[in-house]
mmCIF file of C-alpha atoms in Angstrom:
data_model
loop_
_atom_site.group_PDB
_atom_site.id
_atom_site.type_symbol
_atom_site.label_atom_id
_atom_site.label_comp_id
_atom_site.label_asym_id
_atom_site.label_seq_id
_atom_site.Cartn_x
_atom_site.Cartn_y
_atom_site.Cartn_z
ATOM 1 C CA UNK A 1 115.484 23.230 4.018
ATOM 2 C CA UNK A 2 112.643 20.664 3.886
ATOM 3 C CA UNK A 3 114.477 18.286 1.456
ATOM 4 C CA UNK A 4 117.716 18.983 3.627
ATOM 5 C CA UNK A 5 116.033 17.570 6.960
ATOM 6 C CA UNK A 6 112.610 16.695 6.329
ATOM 7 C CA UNK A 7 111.176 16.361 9.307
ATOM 8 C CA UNK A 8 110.796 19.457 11.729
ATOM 9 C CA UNK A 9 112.992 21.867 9.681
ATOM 10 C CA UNK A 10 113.072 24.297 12.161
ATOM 11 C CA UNK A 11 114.438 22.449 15.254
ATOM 12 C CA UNK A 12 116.963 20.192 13.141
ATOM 13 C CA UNK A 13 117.863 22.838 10.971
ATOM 14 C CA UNK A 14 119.395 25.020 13.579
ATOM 15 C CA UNK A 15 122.562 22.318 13.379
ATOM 16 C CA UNK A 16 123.659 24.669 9.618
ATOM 17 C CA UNK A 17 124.536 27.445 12.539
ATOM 18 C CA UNK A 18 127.305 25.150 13.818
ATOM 19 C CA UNK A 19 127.823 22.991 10.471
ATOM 20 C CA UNK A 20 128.457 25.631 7.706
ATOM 21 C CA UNK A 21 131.511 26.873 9.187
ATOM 22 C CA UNK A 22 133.382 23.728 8.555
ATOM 23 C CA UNK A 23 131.493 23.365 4.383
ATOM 24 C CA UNK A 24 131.095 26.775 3.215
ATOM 25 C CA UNK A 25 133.936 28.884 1.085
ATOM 26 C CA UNK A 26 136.381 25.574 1.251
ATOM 27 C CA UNK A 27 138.114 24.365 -1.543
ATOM 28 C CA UNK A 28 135.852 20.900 -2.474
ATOM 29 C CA UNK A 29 136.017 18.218 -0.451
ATOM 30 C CA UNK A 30 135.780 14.948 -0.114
ATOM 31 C CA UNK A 31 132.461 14.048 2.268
ATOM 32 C CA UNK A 32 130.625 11.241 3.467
ATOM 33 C CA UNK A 33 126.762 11.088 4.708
ATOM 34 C CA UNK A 34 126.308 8.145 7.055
ATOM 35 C CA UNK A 35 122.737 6.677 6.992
ATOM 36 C CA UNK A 36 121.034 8.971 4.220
ATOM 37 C CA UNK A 37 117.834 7.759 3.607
ATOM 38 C CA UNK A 38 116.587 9.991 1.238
ATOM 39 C CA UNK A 39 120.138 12.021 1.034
ATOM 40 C CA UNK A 40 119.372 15.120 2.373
ATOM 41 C CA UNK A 41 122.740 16.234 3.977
ATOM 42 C CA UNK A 42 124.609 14.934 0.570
ATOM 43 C CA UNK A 43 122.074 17.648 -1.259
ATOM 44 C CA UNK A 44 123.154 19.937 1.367
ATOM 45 C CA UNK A 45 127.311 19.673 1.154
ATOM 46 C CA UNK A 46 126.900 18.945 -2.853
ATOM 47 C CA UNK A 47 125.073 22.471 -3.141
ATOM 48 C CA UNK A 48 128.305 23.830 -1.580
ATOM 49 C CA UNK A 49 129.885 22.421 -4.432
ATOM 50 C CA UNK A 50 131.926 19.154 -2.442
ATOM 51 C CA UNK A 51 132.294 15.263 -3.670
ATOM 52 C CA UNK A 52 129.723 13.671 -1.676
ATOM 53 C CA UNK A 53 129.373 9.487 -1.042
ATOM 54 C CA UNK A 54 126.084 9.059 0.079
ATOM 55 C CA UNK A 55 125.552 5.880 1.891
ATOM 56 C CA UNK A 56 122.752 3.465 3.895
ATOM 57 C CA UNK A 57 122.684 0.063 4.731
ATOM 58 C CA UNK A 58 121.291 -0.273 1.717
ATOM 59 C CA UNK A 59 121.862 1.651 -1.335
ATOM 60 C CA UNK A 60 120.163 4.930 -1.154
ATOM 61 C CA UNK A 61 120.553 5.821 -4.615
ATOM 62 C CA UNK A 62 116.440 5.272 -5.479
ATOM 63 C CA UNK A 63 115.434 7.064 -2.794
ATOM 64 C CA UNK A 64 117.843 10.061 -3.040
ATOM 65 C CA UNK A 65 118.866 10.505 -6.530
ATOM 66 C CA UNK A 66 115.975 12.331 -8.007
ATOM 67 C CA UNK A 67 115.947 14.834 -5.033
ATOM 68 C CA UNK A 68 119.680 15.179 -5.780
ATOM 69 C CA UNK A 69 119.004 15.244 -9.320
ATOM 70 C CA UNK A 70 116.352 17.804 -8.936
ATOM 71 C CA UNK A 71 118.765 20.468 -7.652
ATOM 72 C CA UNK A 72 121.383 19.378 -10.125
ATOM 73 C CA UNK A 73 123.755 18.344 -8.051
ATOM 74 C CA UNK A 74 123.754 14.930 -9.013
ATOM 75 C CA UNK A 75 126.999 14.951 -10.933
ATOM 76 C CA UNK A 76 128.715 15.960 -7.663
ATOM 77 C CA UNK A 77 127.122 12.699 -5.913
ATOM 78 C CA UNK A 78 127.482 8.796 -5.887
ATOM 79 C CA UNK A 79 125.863 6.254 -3.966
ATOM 80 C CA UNK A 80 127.189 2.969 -1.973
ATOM 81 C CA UNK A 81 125.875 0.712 0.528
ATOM 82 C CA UNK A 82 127.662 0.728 4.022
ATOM 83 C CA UNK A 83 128.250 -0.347 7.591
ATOM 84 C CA UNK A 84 129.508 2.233 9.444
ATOM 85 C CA UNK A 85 130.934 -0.512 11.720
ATOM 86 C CA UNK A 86 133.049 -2.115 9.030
ATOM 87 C CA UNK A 87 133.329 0.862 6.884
ATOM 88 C CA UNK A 88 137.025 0.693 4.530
ATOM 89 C CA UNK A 89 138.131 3.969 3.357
ATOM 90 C CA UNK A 90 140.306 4.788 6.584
ATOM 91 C CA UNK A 91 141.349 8.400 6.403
ATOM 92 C CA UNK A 92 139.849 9.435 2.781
ATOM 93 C CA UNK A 93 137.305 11.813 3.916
ATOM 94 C CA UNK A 94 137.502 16.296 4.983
ATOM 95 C CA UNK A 95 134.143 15.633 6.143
ATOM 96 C CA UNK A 96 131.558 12.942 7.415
ATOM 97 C CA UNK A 97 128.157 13.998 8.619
ATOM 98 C CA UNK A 98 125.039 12.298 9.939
ATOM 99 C CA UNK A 99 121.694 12.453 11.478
ATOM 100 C CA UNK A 100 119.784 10.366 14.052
ATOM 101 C CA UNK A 101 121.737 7.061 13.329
ATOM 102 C CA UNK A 102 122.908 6.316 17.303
ATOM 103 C CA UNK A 103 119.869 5.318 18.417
ATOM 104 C CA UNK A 104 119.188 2.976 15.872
ATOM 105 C CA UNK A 105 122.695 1.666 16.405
ATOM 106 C CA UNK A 106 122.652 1.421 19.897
ATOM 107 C CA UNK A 107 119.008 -0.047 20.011
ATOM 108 C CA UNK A 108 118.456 -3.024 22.004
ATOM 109 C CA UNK A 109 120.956 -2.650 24.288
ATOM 110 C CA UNK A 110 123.745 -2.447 21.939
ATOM 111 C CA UNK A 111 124.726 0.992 23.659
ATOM 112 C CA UNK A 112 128.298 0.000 22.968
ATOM 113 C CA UNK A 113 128.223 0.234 19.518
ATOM 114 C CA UNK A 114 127.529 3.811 19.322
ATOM 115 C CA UNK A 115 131.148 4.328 20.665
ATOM 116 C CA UNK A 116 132.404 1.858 17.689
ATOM 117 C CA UNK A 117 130.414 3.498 15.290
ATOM 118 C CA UNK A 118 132.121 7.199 16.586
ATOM 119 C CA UNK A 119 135.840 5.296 16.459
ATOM 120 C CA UNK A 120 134.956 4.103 12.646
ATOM 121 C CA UNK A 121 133.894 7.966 11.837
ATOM 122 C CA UNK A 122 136.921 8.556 13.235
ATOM 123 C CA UNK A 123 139.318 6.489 11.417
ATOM 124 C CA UNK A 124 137.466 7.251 7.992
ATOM 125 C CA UNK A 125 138.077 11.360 8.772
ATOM 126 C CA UNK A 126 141.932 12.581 7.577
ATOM 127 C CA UNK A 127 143.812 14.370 10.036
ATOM 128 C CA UNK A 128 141.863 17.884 10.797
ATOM 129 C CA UNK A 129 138.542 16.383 8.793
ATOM 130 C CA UNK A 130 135.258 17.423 10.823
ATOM 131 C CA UNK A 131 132.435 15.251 12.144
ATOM 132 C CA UNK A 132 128.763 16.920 11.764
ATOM 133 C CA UNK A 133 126.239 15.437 13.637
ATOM 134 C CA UNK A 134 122.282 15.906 14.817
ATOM 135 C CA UNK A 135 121.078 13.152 17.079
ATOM 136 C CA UNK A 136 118.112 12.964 19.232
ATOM 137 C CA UNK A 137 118.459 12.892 22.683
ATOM 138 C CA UNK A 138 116.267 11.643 25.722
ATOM 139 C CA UNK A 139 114.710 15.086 26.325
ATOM 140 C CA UNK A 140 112.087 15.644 29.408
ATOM 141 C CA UNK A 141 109.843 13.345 30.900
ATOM 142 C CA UNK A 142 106.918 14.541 28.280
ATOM 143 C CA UNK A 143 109.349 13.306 25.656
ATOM 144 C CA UNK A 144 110.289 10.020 27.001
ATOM 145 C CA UNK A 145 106.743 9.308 27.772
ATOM 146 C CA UNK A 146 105.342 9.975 24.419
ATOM 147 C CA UNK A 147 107.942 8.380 22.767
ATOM 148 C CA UNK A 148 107.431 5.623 24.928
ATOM 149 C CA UNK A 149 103.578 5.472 23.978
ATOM 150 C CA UNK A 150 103.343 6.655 20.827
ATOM 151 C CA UNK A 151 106.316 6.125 18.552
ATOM 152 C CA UNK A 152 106.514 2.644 17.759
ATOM 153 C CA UNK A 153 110.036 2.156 18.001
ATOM 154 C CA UNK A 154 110.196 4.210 20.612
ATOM 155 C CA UNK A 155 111.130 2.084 23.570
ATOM 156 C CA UNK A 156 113.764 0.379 22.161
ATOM 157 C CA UNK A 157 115.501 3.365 20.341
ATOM 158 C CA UNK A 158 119.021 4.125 22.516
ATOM 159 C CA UNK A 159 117.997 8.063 22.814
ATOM 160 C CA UNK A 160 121.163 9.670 23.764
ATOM 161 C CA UNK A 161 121.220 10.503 27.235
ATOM 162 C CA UNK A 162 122.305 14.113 28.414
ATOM 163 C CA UNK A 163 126.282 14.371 28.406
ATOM 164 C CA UNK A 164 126.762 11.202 26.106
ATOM 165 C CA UNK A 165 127.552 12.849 23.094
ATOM 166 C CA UNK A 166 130.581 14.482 24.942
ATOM 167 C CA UNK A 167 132.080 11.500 26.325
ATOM 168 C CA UNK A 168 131.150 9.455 23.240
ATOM 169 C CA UNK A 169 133.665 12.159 21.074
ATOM 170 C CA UNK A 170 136.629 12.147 23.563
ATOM 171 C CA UNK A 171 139.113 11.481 20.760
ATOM 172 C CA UNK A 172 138.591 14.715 18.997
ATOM 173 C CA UNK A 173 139.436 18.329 19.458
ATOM 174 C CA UNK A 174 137.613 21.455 18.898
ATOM 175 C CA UNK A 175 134.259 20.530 19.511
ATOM 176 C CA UNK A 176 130.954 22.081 19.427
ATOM 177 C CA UNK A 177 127.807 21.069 20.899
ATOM 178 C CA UNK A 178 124.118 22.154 21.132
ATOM 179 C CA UNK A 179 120.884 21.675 21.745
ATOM 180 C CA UNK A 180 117.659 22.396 20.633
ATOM 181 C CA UNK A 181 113.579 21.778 20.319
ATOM 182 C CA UNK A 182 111.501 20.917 22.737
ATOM 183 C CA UNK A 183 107.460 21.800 22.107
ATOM 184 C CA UNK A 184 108.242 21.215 18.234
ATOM 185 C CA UNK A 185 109.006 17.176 18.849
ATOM 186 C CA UNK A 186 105.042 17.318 19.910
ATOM 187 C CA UNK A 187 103.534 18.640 16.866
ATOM 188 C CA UNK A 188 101.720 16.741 14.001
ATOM 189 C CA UNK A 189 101.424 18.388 10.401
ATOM 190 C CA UNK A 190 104.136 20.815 8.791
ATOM 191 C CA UNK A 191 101.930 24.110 10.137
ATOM 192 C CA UNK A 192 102.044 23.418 14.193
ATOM 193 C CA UNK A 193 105.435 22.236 13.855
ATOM 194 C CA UNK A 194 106.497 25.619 12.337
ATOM 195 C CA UNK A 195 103.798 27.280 14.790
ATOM 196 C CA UNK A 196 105.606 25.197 17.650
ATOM 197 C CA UNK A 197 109.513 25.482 16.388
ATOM 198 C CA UNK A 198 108.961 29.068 16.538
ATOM 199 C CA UNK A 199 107.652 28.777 20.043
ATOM 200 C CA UNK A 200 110.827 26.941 21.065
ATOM 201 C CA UNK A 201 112.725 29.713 19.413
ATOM 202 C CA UNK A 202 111.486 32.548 21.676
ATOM 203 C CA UNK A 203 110.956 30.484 24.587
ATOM 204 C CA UNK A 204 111.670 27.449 25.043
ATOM 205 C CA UNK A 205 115.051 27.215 24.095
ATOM 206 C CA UNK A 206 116.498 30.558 25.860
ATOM 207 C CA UNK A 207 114.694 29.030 28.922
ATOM 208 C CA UNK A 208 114.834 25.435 29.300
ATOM 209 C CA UNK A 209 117.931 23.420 30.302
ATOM 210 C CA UNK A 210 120.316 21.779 27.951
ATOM 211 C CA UNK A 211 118.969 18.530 29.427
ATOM 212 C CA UNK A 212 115.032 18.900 28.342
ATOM 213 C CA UNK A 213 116.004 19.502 24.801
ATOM 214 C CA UNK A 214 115.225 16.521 22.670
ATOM 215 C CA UNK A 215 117.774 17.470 19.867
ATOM 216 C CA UNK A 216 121.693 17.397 20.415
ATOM 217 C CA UNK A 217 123.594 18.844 17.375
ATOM 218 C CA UNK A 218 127.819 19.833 16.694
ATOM 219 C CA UNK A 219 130.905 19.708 14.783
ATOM 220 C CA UNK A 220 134.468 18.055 16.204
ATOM 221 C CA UNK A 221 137.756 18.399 14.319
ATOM 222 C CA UNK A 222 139.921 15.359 14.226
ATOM 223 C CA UNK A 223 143.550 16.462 15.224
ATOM 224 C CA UNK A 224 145.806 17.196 12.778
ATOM 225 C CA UNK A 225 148.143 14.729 14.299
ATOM 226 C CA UNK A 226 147.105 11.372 15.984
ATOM 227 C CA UNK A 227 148.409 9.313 17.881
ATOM 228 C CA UNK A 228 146.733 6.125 18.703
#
């Protein structure tokens, strides 16, 4: 799980409960990780034994290939450079997955391209492919303060806000959200993270509102007919 998500396992890793359905006992696929860094969510799909194009801005392939390699998956895995906002391949892919890329995107002020960047996903999915996604999202006012004074991109970073993810998918079908973590996003060092995620797990999350959550995670299907 660490090399799948790499930062606070537990809380981002609760996204597998909505993601495996769509990736586990298929027939291989084709699949696409948008904004990889170090390519954990390729290692993840390529471990269920699907074609996996693992992509960044830049080419990811010196960060992620010896984790890939590693597992021996590697054969199962090749690497480009993309722009999810120009990307080519429309309709090639069964499956194209990402994590916390929309608030880079949409930094700035460029809130608008988050919806383009959704519409590209969109396009490059074939009719019926699924979108899996984990994004953060604004949280409670503890989280918006600390991110605000204490992570250094954090005031420019286009957290989603509660509800956005919905309206930002409209063009799908079945979809599936949740949320998750909320002491966890607080913790420093890999022991009171786990020591906090499991907080979250027995109370926080059963208790607090979707809204105070600072992770969003789902799945949405692309219909298997589309008309534009």
């Amino acid at each position: 799980m660490q090399d799948i998500f790499d930062w606070d396992v537990q809380t981002w890793g609760n996204s597998l409960k909505i993601w495996s359905p769509a990736v586990e006992n298929k027939h291989e696929m084709k699949c696409l990780e948008v904004g990889a860094n170090k390519g954990g969510l390729s290692l993840w799909l390529a471990m269920h034994g699907h074609q996996v194009v693992c992509t960044d801005l830049e080419d990811p392939s010196e960060r992620a290939r010896p984790i890939h390699e590693e597992y021996q998956v590697g054969h199962l895995i090749e690497y480009r450079s993309l722009d999810i906002l120009n990307p080519g391949d429309i309709g090639s892919f069964d499956v194209v997955i990402f994590k916390s890329i929309l608030g880079g995107i949409g930094r700035e002020g460029q809130e608008h391209l988050k919806e383009e960047t959704i519409r590209s996903i969109f396009g490059l999915l074939k009719p019926g492919g699924y979108l899996l996604f984990a994004e953060n999202q604004e949280g409670s006012f503890f989280h918006r303060l600390a991110r605000r004074w204490l992570v250094k991109w954090g005031r420019s970073w286009s957290y989603l806000k509660p509800g956005e993810i919905q309206g930002l998918l409209h063009d799908f079908d079945s979809i599936e959200i949740q949320h998750t973590g909320f002491l966890s996003a607080f913790a420093r060092g890999k022991l009171l993270r786990w020591v906090f995620g499991l907080k979250d797990k027995v109370f926080f999350n059963p208790l607090l509102p979707d809204r105070m959550k600072y992770v969003v995670f789902g799945s949405a299907q692309k219909p298997q007919q589309h008309t534009s």
